[in-house]
Amino acid sequence: MIRIVTKKRLALLVADTAAAFERAQRAKETALLDAARHAAALAEVTERAERAEATTDEVGALLSHAVKEASAAQQDLLLKNIELRRLREDLAEARDEGRQVFVLVHEGTPVMVYRSREDAYADTATHGLPEDHTWGPARRFWADAEWVLATFTYDAGARGFRGALKPVAEPVGGAA
């Protein structure tokens, strides 16, 4: 097919082409500006996300440390609660009328307190005495004996323990 193009038609085509080229140029500039804005927004969002991730890691580490400390504190509290319960039971047991405790006295100075006479006898080796050592009674005072095992009995009326020093009777005038 043959088409005849006139000057007028050619001028219109050139003008349309120039207008289309201008529109394309403006669209390209607008697209570049939009792309630059989107790139800046993306960079800002990425930076915020990285900061949020770093903050999350920091908070996670702090939370982990806090959880460990809370766990240790809870375990310590549990142990103290058990110890407190044991001490309360010991105190309640110690306040039973007639309950005795045994105090090892060395030349008048208390050294150790025991729950039973057997515990005191079993502990003699720690004080440099043979295991089969029997503790001697004081003649008049605890200071009179090098080692003495004194007995204290709980007295509910006095709300405390009373010593039970029973001195060995001395012969009167040398007689037995």
PDB file of N, CA and C in Angstrom, residues 16-82:
ATOM      1  N   ASP A  16       3.725  15.856  16.751  1.00  0.00           N
ATOM      2  CA  ASP A  16       3.233  14.821  17.668  1.00  0.00           C
ATOM      3  C   ASP A  16       4.393  14.048  18.282  1.00  0.00           C
ATOM      4  N   THR A  17       5.384  13.791  17.463  1.00  0.00           N
ATOM      5  CA  THR A  17       6.560  13.054  17.961  1.00  0.00           C
ATOM      6  C   THR A  17       7.287  13.885  19.003  1.00  0.00           C
ATOM      7  N   ALA A  18       7.442  15.176  18.749  1.00  0.00           N
ATOM      8  CA  ALA A  18       8.121  16.053  19.710  1.00  0.00           C
ATOM      9  C   ALA A  18       7.324  16.138  21.000  1.00  0.00           C
ATOM     10  N   ALA A  19       5.986  16.243  20.882  1.00  0.00           N
ATOM     11  CA  ALA A  19       5.127  16.304  22.076  1.00  0.00           C
ATOM     12  C   ALA A  19       5.220  14.998  22.852  1.00  0.00           C
ATOM     13  N   ALA A  20       5.202  13.883  22.130  1.00  0.00           N
ATOM     14  CA  ALA A  20       5.307  12.575  22.786  1.00  0.00           C
ATOM     15  C   ALA A  20       6.658  12.438  23.465  1.00  0.00           C
ATOM     16  N   PHE A  21       7.713  12.937  22.816  1.00  0.00           N
ATOM     17  CA  PHE A  21       9.055  12.882  23.386  1.00  0.00           C
ATOM     18  C   PHE A  21       9.086  13.710  24.677  1.00  0.00           C
ATOM     19  N   GLU A  22       8.451  14.908  24.684  1.00  0.00           N
ATOM     20  CA  GLU A  22       8.414  15.767  25.865  1.00  0.00           C
ATOM     21  C   GLU A  22       7.652  15.087  26.995  1.00  0.00           C
ATOM     22  N   ARG A  23       6.504  14.495  26.643  1.00  0.00           N
ATOM     23  CA  ARG A  23       5.718  13.790  27.664  1.00  0.00           C
ATOM     24  C   ARG A  23       6.521  12.634  28.248  1.00  0.00           C
ATOM     25  N   ALA A  24       7.206  11.915  27.378  1.00  0.00           N
ATOM     26  CA  ALA A  24       8.036  10.791  27.831  1.00  0.00           C
ATOM     27  C   ALA A  24       9.150  11.299  28.743  1.00  0.00           C
ATOM     28  N   GLN A  25       9.734  12.445  28.377  1.00  0.00           N
ATOM     29  CA  GLN A  25      10.816  13.028  29.187  1.00  0.00           C
ATOM     30  C   GLN A  25      10.272  13.419  30.556  1.00  0.00           C
ATOM     31  N   ARG A  26       9.099  14.053  30.619  1.00  0.00           N
ATOM     32  CA  ARG A  26       8.494  14.448  31.900  1.00  0.00           C
ATOM     33  C   ARG A  26       8.125  13.221  32.725  1.00  0.00           C
ATOM     34  N   ALA A  27       7.581  12.204  32.067  1.00  0.00           N
ATOM     35  CA  ALA A  27       7.230  10.970  32.770  1.00  0.00           C
ATOM     36  C   ALA A  27       8.475  10.316  33.350  1.00  0.00           C
ATOM     37  N   LYS A  28       9.586  10.374  32.558  1.00  0.00           N
ATOM     38  CA  LYS A  28      10.846   9.795  33.032  1.00  0.00           C
ATOM     39  C   LYS A  28      11.351  10.558  34.259  1.00  0.00           C
ATOM     40  N   GLU A  29      11.283  11.907  34.203  1.00  0.00           N
ATOM     41  CA  GLU A  29      11.734  12.718  35.341  1.00  0.00           C
ATOM     42  C   GLU A  29      10.873  12.458  36.568  1.00  0.00           C
ATOM     43  N   THR A  30       9.554  12.381  36.366  1.00  0.00           N
ATOM     44  CA  THR A  30       8.642  12.089  37.465  1.00  0.00           C
ATOM     45  C   THR A  30       8.939  10.711  38.050  1.00  0.00           C
ATOM     46  N   ALA A  31       9.162   9.744  37.192  1.00  0.00           N
ATOM     47  CA  ALA A  31       9.472   8.379  37.640  1.00  0.00           C
ATOM     48  C   ALA A  31      10.774   8.351  38.427  1.00  0.00           C
ATOM     49  N   LEU A  32      11.782   9.114  37.943  1.00  0.00           N
ATOM     50  CA  LEU A  32      13.069   9.172  38.660  1.00  0.00           C
ATOM     51  C   LEU A  32      12.898   9.814  40.034  1.00  0.00           C
ATOM     52  N   LEU A  33      12.087  10.897  40.096  1.00  0.00           N
ATOM     53  CA  LEU A  33      11.826  11.542  41.388  1.00  0.00           C
ATOM     54  C   LEU A  33      11.082  10.594  42.332  1.00  0.00           C
ATOM     55  N   ASP A  34      10.062   9.913  41.798  1.00  0.00           N
ATOM     56  CA  ASP A  34       9.323   8.945  42.610  1.00  0.00           C
ATOM     57  C   ASP A  34      10.236   7.812  43.083  1.00  0.00           C
ATOM     58  N   ALA A  35      11.089   7.335  42.199  1.00  0.00           N
ATOM     59  CA  ALA A  35      12.015   6.257  42.564  1.00  0.00           C
ATOM     60  C   ALA A  35      12.974   6.730  43.643  1.00  0.00           C
ATOM     61  N   ALA A  36      13.456   7.983  43.535  1.00  0.00           N
ATOM     62  CA  ALA A  36      14.357   8.528  44.556  1.00  0.00           C
ATOM     63  C   ALA A  36      13.642   8.645  45.895  1.00  0.00           C
ATOM     64  N   ARG A  37      12.366   9.105  45.875  1.00  0.00           N
ATOM     65  CA  ARG A  37      11.584   9.202  47.121  1.00  0.00           C
ATOM     66  C   ARG A  37      11.363   7.827  47.723  1.00  0.00           C
ATOM     67  N   HIS A  38      11.020   6.867  46.880  1.00  0.00           N
ATOM     68  CA  HIS A  38      10.803   5.497  47.368  1.00  0.00           C
ATOM     69  C   HIS A  38      12.094   4.897  47.927  1.00  0.00           C
ATOM     70  N   ALA A  39      13.216   5.171  47.267  1.00  0.00           N
ATOM     71  CA  ALA A  39      14.505   4.659  47.754  1.00  0.00           C
ATOM     72  C   ALA A  39      14.831   5.273  49.115  1.00  0.00           C
ATOM     73  N   ALA A  40      14.566   6.588  49.267  1.00  0.00           N
ATOM     74  CA  ALA A  40      14.815   7.252  50.555  1.00  0.00           C
ATOM     75  C   ALA A  40      13.896   6.680  51.632  1.00  0.00           C
ATOM     76  N   ALA A  41      12.617   6.488  51.285  1.00  0.00           N
ATOM     77  CA  ALA A  41      11.673   5.916  52.243  1.00  0.00           C
ATOM     78  C   ALA A  41      12.088   4.492  52.621  1.00  0.00           C
ATOM     79  N   LEU A  42      12.526   3.717  51.637  1.00  0.00           N
ATOM     80  CA  LEU A  42      12.981   2.353  51.893  1.00  0.00           C
ATOM     81  C   LEU A  42      14.211   2.351  52.801  1.00  0.00           C
ATOM     82  N   ALA A  43      15.140   3.281  52.555  1.00  0.00           N
ATOM     83  CA  ALA A  43      16.341   3.374  53.391  1.00  0.00           C
ATOM     84  C   ALA A  43      15.959   3.736  54.832  1.00  0.00           C
ATOM     85  N   GLU A  44      15.012   4.662  54.979  1.00  0.00           N
ATOM     86  CA  GLU A  44      14.558   5.068  56.306  1.00  0.00           C
ATOM     87  C   GLU A  44      13.874   3.912  57.031  1.00  0.00           C
ATOM     88  N   VAL A  45      13.002   3.191  56.318  1.00  0.00           N
ATOM     89  CA  VAL A  45      12.311   2.046  56.913  1.00  0.00           C
ATOM     90  C   VAL A  45      13.314   0.959  57.289  1.00  0.00           C
ATOM     91  N   THR A  46      14.285   0.723  56.422  1.00  0.00           N
ATOM     92  CA  THR A  46      15.317  -0.284  56.706  1.00  0.00           C
ATOM     93  C   THR A  46      16.113   0.104  57.947  1.00  0.00           C
ATOM     94  N   GLU A  47      16.473   1.382  58.038  1.00  0.00           N
ATOM     95  CA  GLU A  47      17.224   1.858  59.202  1.00  0.00           C
ATOM     96  C   GLU A  47      16.408   1.696  60.483  1.00  0.00           C
ATOM     97  N   ARG A  48      15.111   2.054  60.427  1.00  0.00           N
ATOM     98  CA  ARG A  48      14.243   1.877  61.590  1.00  0.00           C
ATOM     99  C   ARG A  48      14.117   0.406  61.966  1.00  0.00           C
ATOM    100  N   ALA A  49      13.990  -0.449  60.967  1.00  0.00           N
ATOM    101  CA  ALA A  49      13.890  -1.888  61.239  1.00  0.00           C
ATOM    102  C   ALA A  49      15.167  -2.410  61.887  1.00  0.00           C
ATOM    103  N   GLU A  50      16.337  -1.945  61.409  1.00  0.00           N
ATOM    104  CA  GLU A  50      17.607  -2.377  62.003  1.00  0.00           C
ATOM    105  C   GLU A  50      17.726  -1.888  63.438  1.00  0.00           C
ATOM    106  N   ARG A  51      17.303  -0.623  63.681  1.00  0.00           N
ATOM    107  CA  ARG A  51      17.334  -0.110  65.055  1.00  0.00           C
ATOM    108  C   ARG A  51      16.377  -0.891  65.947  1.00  0.00           C
ATOM    109  N   ALA A  52      15.192  -1.194  65.405  1.00  0.00           N
ATOM    110  CA  ALA A  52      14.216  -1.972  66.181  1.00  0.00           C
ATOM    111  C   ALA A  52      14.764  -3.366  66.488  1.00  0.00           C
ATOM    112  N   GLU A  53      15.434  -3.966  65.525  1.00  0.00           N
ATOM    113  CA  GLU A  53      16.025  -5.294  65.730  1.00  0.00           C
ATOM    114  C   GLU A  53      17.124  -5.226  66.789  1.00  0.00           C
ATOM    115  N   ALA A  54      17.970  -4.186  66.726  1.00  0.00           N
ATOM    116  CA  ALA A  54      19.031  -4.021  67.729  1.00  0.00           C
ATOM    117  C   ALA A  54      18.425  -3.796  69.107  1.00  0.00           C
ATOM    118  N   THR A  55      17.384  -2.985  69.167  1.00  0.00           N
ATOM    119  CA  THR A  55      16.709  -2.737  70.441  1.00  0.00           C
ATOM    120  C   THR A  55      16.070  -4.016  70.961  1.00  0.00           C
ATOM    121  N   THR A  56      15.471  -4.781  70.066  1.00  0.00           N
ATOM    122  CA  THR A  56      14.861  -6.051  70.461  1.00  0.00           C
ATOM    123  C   THR A  56      15.916  -6.996  71.010  1.00  0.00           C
ATOM    124  N   ASP A  57      17.073  -7.063  70.366  1.00  0.00           N
ATOM    125  CA  ASP A  57      18.153  -7.915  70.863  1.00  0.00           C
ATOM    126  C   ASP A  57      18.608  -7.454  72.240  1.00  0.00           C
ATOM    127  N   GLU A  58      18.737  -6.127  72.413  1.00  0.00           N
ATOM    128  CA  GLU A  58      19.152  -5.575  73.696  1.00  0.00           C
ATOM    129  C   GLU A  58      18.128  -5.901  74.777  1.00  0.00           C
ATOM    130  N   VAL A  59      16.858  -5.668  74.458  1.00  0.00           N
ATOM    131  CA  VAL A  59      15.798  -5.953  75.420  1.00  0.00           C
ATOM    132  C   VAL A  59      15.752  -7.446  75.724  1.00  0.00           C
ATOM    133  N   GLY A  60      15.960  -8.265  74.702  1.00  0.00           N
ATOM    134  CA  GLY A  60      15.994  -9.718  74.922  1.00  0.00           C
ATOM    135  C   GLY A  60      17.108 -10.115  75.864  1.00  0.00           C
ATOM    136  N   ALA A  61      18.289  -9.519  75.689  1.00  0.00           N
ATOM    137  CA  ALA A  61      19.418  -9.821  76.576  1.00  0.00           C
ATOM    138  C   ALA A  61      19.122  -9.356  77.998  1.00  0.00           C
ATOM    139  N   LEU A  62      18.559  -8.145  78.128  1.00  0.00           N
ATOM    140  CA  LEU A  62      18.200  -7.641  79.456  1.00  0.00           C
ATOM    141  C   LEU A  62      17.141  -8.516  80.108  1.00  0.00           C
ATOM    142  N   LEU A  63      16.153  -8.919  79.334  1.00  0.00           N
ATOM    143  CA  LEU A  63      15.094  -9.779  79.857  1.00  0.00           C
ATOM    144  C   LEU A  63      15.652 -11.130  80.273  1.00  0.00           C
ATOM    145  N   SER A  64      16.534 -11.680  79.473  1.00  0.00           N
ATOM    146  CA  SER A  64      17.160 -12.956  79.808  1.00  0.00           C
ATOM    147  C   SER A  64      17.933 -12.842  81.111  1.00  0.00           C
ATOM    148  N   HIS A  65      18.694 -11.753  81.258  1.00  0.00           N
ATOM    149  CA  HIS A  65      19.457 -11.529  82.490  1.00  0.00           C
ATOM    150  C   HIS A  65      18.508 -11.363  83.677  1.00  0.00           C
ATOM    151  N   ALA A  66      17.424 -10.606  83.470  1.00  0.00           N
ATOM    152  CA  ALA A  66      16.452 -10.392  84.541  1.00  0.00           C
ATOM    153  C   ALA A  66      15.781 -11.705  84.941  1.00  0.00           C
ATOM    154  N   VAL A  67      15.484 -12.540  83.960  1.00  0.00           N
ATOM    155  CA  VAL A  67      14.865 -13.842  84.252  1.00  0.00           C
ATOM    156  C   VAL A  67      15.831 -14.715  85.061  1.00  0.00           C
ATOM    157  N   LYS A  68      17.122 -14.690  84.673  1.00  0.00           N
ATOM    158  CA  LYS A  68      18.115 -15.468  85.433  1.00  0.00           C
ATOM    159  C   LYS A  68      18.224 -14.955  86.859  1.00  0.00           C
ATOM    160  N   GLU A  69      18.257 -13.636  87.025  1.00  0.00           N
ATOM    161  CA  GLU A  69      18.331 -13.063  88.365  1.00  0.00           C
ATOM    162  C   GLU A  69      17.083 -13.394  89.171  1.00  0.00           C
ATOM    163  N   ALA A  70      15.924 -13.309  88.538  1.00  0.00           N
ATOM    164  CA  ALA A  70      14.676 -13.633  89.224  1.00  0.00           C
ATOM    165  C   ALA A  70      14.658 -15.109  89.621  1.00  0.00           C
ATOM    166  N   SER A  71      15.154 -15.959  88.744  1.00  0.00           N
ATOM    167  CA  SER A  71      15.207 -17.384  89.051  1.00  0.00           C
ATOM    168  C   SER A  71      16.143 -17.648  90.226  1.00  0.00           C
ATOM    169  N   ALA A  72      17.307 -16.998  90.208  1.00  0.00           N
ATOM    170  CA  ALA A  72      18.260 -17.164  91.314  1.00  0.00           C
ATOM    171  C   ALA A  72      17.669 -16.630  92.614  1.00  0.00           C
ATOM    172  N   ALA A  73      16.997 -15.483  92.534  1.00  0.00           N
ATOM    173  CA  ALA A  73      16.372 -14.903  93.725  1.00  0.00           C
ATOM    174  C   ALA A  73      15.254 -15.799  94.242  1.00  0.00           C
ATOM    175  N   GLN A  74      14.494 -16.376  93.326  1.00  0.00           N
ATOM    176  CA  GLN A  74      13.413 -17.272  93.721  1.00  0.00           C
ATOM    177  C   GLN A  74      13.976 -18.525  94.381  1.00  0.00           C
ATOM    178  N   GLN A  75      15.051 -19.050  93.832  1.00  0.00           N
ATOM    179  CA  GLN A  75      15.678 -20.230  94.423  1.00  0.00           C
ATOM    180  C   GLN A  75      16.251 -19.891  95.801  1.00  0.00           C
ATOM    181  N   ASP A  76      16.876 -18.719  95.919  1.00  0.00           N
ATOM    182  CA  ASP A  76      17.414 -18.289  97.204  1.00  0.00           C
ATOM    183  C   ASP A  76      16.280 -18.110  98.210  1.00  0.00           C
ATOM    184  N   LEU A  77      15.175 -17.518  97.757  1.00  0.00           N
ATOM    185  CA  LEU A  77      14.019 -17.332  98.624  1.00  0.00           C
ATOM    186  C   LEU A  77      13.447 -18.672  99.070  1.00  0.00           C
ATOM    187  N   LEU A  78      13.397 -19.630  98.166  1.00  0.00           N
ATOM    188  CA  LEU A  78      12.904 -20.962  98.506  1.00  0.00           C
ATOM    189  C   LEU A  78      13.804 -21.605  99.556  1.00  0.00           C
ATOM    190  N   LEU A  79      15.126 -21.501  99.372  1.00  0.00           N
ATOM    191  CA  LEU A  79      16.057 -22.067 100.353  1.00  0.00           C
ATOM    192  C   LEU A  79      15.918 -21.383 101.707  1.00  0.00           C
ATOM    193  N   LYS A  80      15.747 -20.060 101.688  1.00  0.00           N
ATOM    194  CA  LYS A  80      15.576 -19.333 102.955  1.00  0.00           C
ATOM    195  C   LYS A  80      14.252 -19.703 103.603  1.00  0.00           C
ATOM    196  N   ASN A  81      13.228 -19.928 102.794  1.00  0.00           N
ATOM    197  CA  ASN A  81      11.938 -20.342 103.327  1.00  0.00           C
ATOM    198  C   ASN A  81      12.045 -21.714 103.991  1.00  0.00           C
ATOM    199  N   ILE A  82      12.769 -22.632 103.333  1.00  0.00           N
ATOM    200  CA  ILE A  82      12.974 -23.963 103.917  1.00  0.00           C
ATOM    201  C   ILE A  82      13.740 -23.840 105.228  1.00  0.00           C
TER     202      ILE A  82
END
